Structures are given as C-alpha cells and as structure tokens.
GROMACS .gro file of N, CA and C in nm:
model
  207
    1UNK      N    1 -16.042  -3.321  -7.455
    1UNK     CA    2 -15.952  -3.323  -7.569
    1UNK      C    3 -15.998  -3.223  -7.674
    2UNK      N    4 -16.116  -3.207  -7.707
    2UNK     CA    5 -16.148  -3.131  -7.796
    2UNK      C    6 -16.152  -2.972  -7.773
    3UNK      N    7 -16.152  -2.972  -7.624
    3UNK     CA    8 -16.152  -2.799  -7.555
    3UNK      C    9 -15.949  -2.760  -7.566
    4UNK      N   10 -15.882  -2.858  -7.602
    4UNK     CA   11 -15.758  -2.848  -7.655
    4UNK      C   12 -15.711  -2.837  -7.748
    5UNK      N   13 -15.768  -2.903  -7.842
    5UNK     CA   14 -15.786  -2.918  -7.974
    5UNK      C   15 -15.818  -2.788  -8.056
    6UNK      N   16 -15.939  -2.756  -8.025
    6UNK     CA   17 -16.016  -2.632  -8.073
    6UNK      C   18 -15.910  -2.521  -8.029
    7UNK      N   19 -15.847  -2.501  -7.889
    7UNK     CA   20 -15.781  -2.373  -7.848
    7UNK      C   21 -15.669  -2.380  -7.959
    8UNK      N   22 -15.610  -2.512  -7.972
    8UNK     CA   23 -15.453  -2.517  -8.045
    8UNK      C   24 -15.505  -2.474  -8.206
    9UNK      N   25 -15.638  -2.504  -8.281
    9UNK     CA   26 -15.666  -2.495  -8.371
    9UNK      C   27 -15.658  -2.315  -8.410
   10UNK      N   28 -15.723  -2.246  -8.307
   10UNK     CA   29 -15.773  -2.124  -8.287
   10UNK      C   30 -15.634  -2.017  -8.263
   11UNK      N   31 -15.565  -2.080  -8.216
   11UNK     CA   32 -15.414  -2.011  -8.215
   11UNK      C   33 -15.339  -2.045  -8.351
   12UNK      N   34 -15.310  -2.124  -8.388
   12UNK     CA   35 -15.281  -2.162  -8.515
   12UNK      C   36 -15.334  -2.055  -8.626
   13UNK      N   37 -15.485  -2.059  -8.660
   13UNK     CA   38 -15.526  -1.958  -8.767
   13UNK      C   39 -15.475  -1.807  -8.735
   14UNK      N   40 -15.471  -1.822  -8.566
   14UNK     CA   41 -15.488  -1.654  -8.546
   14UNK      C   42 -15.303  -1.631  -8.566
   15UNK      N   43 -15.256  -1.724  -8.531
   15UNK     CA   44 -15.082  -1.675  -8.544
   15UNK      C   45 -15.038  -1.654  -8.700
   16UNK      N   46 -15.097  -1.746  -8.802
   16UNK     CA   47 -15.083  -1.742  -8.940
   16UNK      C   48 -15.185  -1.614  -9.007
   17UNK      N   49 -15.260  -1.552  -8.963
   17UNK     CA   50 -15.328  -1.449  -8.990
   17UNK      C   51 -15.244  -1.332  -8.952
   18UNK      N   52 -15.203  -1.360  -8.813
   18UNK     CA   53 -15.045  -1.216  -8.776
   18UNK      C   54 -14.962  -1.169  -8.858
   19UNK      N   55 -14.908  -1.310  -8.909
   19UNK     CA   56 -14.840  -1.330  -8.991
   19UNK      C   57 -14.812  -1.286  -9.126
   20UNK      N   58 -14.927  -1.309  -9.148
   20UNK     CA   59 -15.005  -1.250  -9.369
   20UNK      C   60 -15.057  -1.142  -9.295
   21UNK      N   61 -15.098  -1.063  -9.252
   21UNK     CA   62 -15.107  -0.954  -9.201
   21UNK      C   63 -14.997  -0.876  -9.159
   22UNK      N   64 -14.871  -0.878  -9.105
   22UNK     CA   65 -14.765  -0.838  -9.094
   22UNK      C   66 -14.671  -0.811  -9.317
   23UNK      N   67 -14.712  -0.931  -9.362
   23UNK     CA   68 -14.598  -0.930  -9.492
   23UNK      C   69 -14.713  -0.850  -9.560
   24UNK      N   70 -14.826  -0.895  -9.557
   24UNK     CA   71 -14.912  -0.786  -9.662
   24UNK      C   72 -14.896  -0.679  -9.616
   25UNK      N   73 -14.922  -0.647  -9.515
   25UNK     CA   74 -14.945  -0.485  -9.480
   25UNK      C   75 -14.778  -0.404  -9.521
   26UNK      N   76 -14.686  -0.495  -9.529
   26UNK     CA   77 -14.536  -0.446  -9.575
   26UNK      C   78 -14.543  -0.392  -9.709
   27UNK      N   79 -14.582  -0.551  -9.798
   27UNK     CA   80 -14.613  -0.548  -9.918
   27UNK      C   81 -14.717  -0.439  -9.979
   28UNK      N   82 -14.825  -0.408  -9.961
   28UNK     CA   83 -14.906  -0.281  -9.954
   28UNK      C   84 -14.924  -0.160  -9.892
   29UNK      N   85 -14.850  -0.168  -9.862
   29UNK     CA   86 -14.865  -0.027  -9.745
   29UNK      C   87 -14.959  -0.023  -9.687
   30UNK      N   88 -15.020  -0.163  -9.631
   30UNK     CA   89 -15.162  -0.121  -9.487
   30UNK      C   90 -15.297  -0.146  -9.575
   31UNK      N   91 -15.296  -0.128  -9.718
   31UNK     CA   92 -15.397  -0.171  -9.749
   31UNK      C   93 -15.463  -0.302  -9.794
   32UNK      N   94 -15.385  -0.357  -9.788
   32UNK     CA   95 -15.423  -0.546  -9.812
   32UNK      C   96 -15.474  -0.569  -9.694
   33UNK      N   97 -15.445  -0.475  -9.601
   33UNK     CA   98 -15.478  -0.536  -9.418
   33UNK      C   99 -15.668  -0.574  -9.436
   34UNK      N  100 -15.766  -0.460  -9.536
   34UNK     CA  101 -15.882  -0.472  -9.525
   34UNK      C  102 -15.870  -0.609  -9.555
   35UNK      N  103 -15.853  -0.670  -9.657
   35UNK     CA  104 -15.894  -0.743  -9.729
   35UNK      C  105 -15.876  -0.908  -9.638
   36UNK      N  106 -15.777  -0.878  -9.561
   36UNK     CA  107 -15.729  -0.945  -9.493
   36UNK      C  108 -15.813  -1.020  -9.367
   37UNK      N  109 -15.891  -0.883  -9.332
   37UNK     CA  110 -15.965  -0.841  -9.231
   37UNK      C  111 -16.074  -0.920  -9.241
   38UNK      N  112 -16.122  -0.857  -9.389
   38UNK     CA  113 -16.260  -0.903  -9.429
   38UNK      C  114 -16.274  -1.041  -9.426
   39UNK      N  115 -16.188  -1.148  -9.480
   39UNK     CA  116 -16.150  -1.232  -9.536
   39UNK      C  117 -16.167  -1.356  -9.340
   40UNK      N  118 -16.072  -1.327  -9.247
   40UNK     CA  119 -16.091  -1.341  -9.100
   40UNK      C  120 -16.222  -1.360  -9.042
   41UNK      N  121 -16.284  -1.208  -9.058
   41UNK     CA  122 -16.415  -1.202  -9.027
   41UNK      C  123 -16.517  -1.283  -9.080
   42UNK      N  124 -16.510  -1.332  -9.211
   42UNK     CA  125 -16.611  -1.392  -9.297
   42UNK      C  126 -16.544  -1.555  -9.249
   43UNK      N  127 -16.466  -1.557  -9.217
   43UNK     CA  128 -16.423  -1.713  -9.203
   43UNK      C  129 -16.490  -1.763  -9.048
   44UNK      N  130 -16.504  -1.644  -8.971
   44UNK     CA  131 -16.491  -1.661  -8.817
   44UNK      C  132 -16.615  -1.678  -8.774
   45UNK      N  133 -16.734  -1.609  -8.898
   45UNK     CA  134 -16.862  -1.578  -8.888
   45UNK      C  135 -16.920  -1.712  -8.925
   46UNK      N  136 -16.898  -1.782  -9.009
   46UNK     CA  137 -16.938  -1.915  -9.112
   46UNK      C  138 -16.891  -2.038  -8.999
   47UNK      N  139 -16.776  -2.022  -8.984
   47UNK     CA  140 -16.764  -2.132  -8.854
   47UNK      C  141 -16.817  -2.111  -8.707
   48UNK      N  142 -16.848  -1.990  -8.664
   48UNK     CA  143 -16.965  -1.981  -8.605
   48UNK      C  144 -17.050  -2.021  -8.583
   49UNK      N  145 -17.158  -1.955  -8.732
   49UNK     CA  146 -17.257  -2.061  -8.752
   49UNK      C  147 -17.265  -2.179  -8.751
   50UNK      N  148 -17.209  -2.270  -8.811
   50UNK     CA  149 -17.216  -2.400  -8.796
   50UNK      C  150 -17.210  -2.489  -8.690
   51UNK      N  151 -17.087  -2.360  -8.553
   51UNK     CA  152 -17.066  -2.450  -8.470
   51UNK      C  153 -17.226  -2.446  -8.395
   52UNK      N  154 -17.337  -2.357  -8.396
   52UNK     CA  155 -17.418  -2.326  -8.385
   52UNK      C  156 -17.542  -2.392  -8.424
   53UNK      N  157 -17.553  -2.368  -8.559
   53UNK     CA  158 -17.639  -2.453  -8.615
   53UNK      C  159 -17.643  -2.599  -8.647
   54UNK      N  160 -17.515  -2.663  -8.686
   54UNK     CA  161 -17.536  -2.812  -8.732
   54UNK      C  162 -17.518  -2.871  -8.641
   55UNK      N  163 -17.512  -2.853  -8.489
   55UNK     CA  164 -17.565  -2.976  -8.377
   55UNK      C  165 -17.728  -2.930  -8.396
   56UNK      N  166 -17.828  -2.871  -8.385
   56UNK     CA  167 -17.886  -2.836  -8.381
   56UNK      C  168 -17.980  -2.936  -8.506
   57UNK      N  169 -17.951  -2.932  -8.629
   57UNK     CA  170 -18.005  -2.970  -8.746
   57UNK      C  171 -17.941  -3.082  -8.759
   58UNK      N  172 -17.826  -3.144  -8.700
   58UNK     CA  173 -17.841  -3.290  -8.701
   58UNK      C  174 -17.958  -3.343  -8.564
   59UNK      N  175 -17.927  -3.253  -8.457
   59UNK     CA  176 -18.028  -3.340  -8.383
   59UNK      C  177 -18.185  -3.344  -8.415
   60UNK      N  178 -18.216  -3.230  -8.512
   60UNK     CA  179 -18.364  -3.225  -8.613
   60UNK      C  180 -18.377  -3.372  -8.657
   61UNK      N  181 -18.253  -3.381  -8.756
   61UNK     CA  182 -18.277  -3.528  -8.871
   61UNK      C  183 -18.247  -3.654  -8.781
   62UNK      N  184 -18.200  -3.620  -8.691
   62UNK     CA  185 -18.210  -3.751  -8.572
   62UNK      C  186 -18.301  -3.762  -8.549
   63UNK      N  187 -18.388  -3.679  -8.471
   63UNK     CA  188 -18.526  -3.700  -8.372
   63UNK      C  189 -18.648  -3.734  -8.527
   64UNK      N  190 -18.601  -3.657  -8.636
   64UNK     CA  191 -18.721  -3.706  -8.772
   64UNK      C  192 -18.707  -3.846  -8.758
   65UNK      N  193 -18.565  -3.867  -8.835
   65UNK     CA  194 -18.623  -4.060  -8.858
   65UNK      C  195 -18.633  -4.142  -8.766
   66UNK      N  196 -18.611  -4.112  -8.650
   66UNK     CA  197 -18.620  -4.185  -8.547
   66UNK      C  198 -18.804  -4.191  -8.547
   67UNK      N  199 -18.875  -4.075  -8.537
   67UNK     CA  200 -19.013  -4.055  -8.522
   67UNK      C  201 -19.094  -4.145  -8.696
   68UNK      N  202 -19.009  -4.165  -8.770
   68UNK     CA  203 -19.058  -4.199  -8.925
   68UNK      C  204 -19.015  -4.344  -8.916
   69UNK      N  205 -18.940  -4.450  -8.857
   69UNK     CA  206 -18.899  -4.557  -8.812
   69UNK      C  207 -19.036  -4.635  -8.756
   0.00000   0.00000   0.00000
C-alpha cells in the first residue's frame, strides 16, 4: 500500500509542478522556471533526507531507551 501511495503522491507533486511551471514560465517569459526549479530541487532533497535519515535516528532512540530501561 505504501509503494502506491508514495508513487500516487510523487505523480501528484510532479503533475502540479508541470503545471506552475507551464503558467509561470507564460507569465515570465521562462524566468520564474529557475525559481521554480530551485524551489523542486530543495523540496526533493529534504524529503530525501529524511526518508533516509529518520528511520535510521528513530531506530538510534529505540535501541537507547530500550538499553537505559
């Protein structure tokens, strides 16, 4: 469910990003597209990480208090 979930999630941002990317780039002539860009990238990078790191650092503070118990 969640390997469904995540794909439908992941199409969703990327179709609404087409999207504001299509009217901005109208609206500016191509140059809102950076900002646009930047904005994608920095979102894509941060959820990344996390999907990365916070199983990782919850299973830290698991295995701590379990060992401090």
């Amino acid at each position: 469910i969640s390997i469904i979930a995540s794909g439908s999630i992941a199409g969703i941002l990327q179709g609404t990003f087409v999207i504001l990317r299509k009217k901005l780039s109208f609206l500016t002539d191509g140059i809102g597209n950076i900002a646009i860009a930047s904005c994608e990238l920095l979102g894509f990078l941060t959820i990344s990480f996390l999907a990365i790191f916070a199983p990782i650092s919850v299973m830290i503070i698991v295995i701590r208090a379990g060992l401090s118990i």
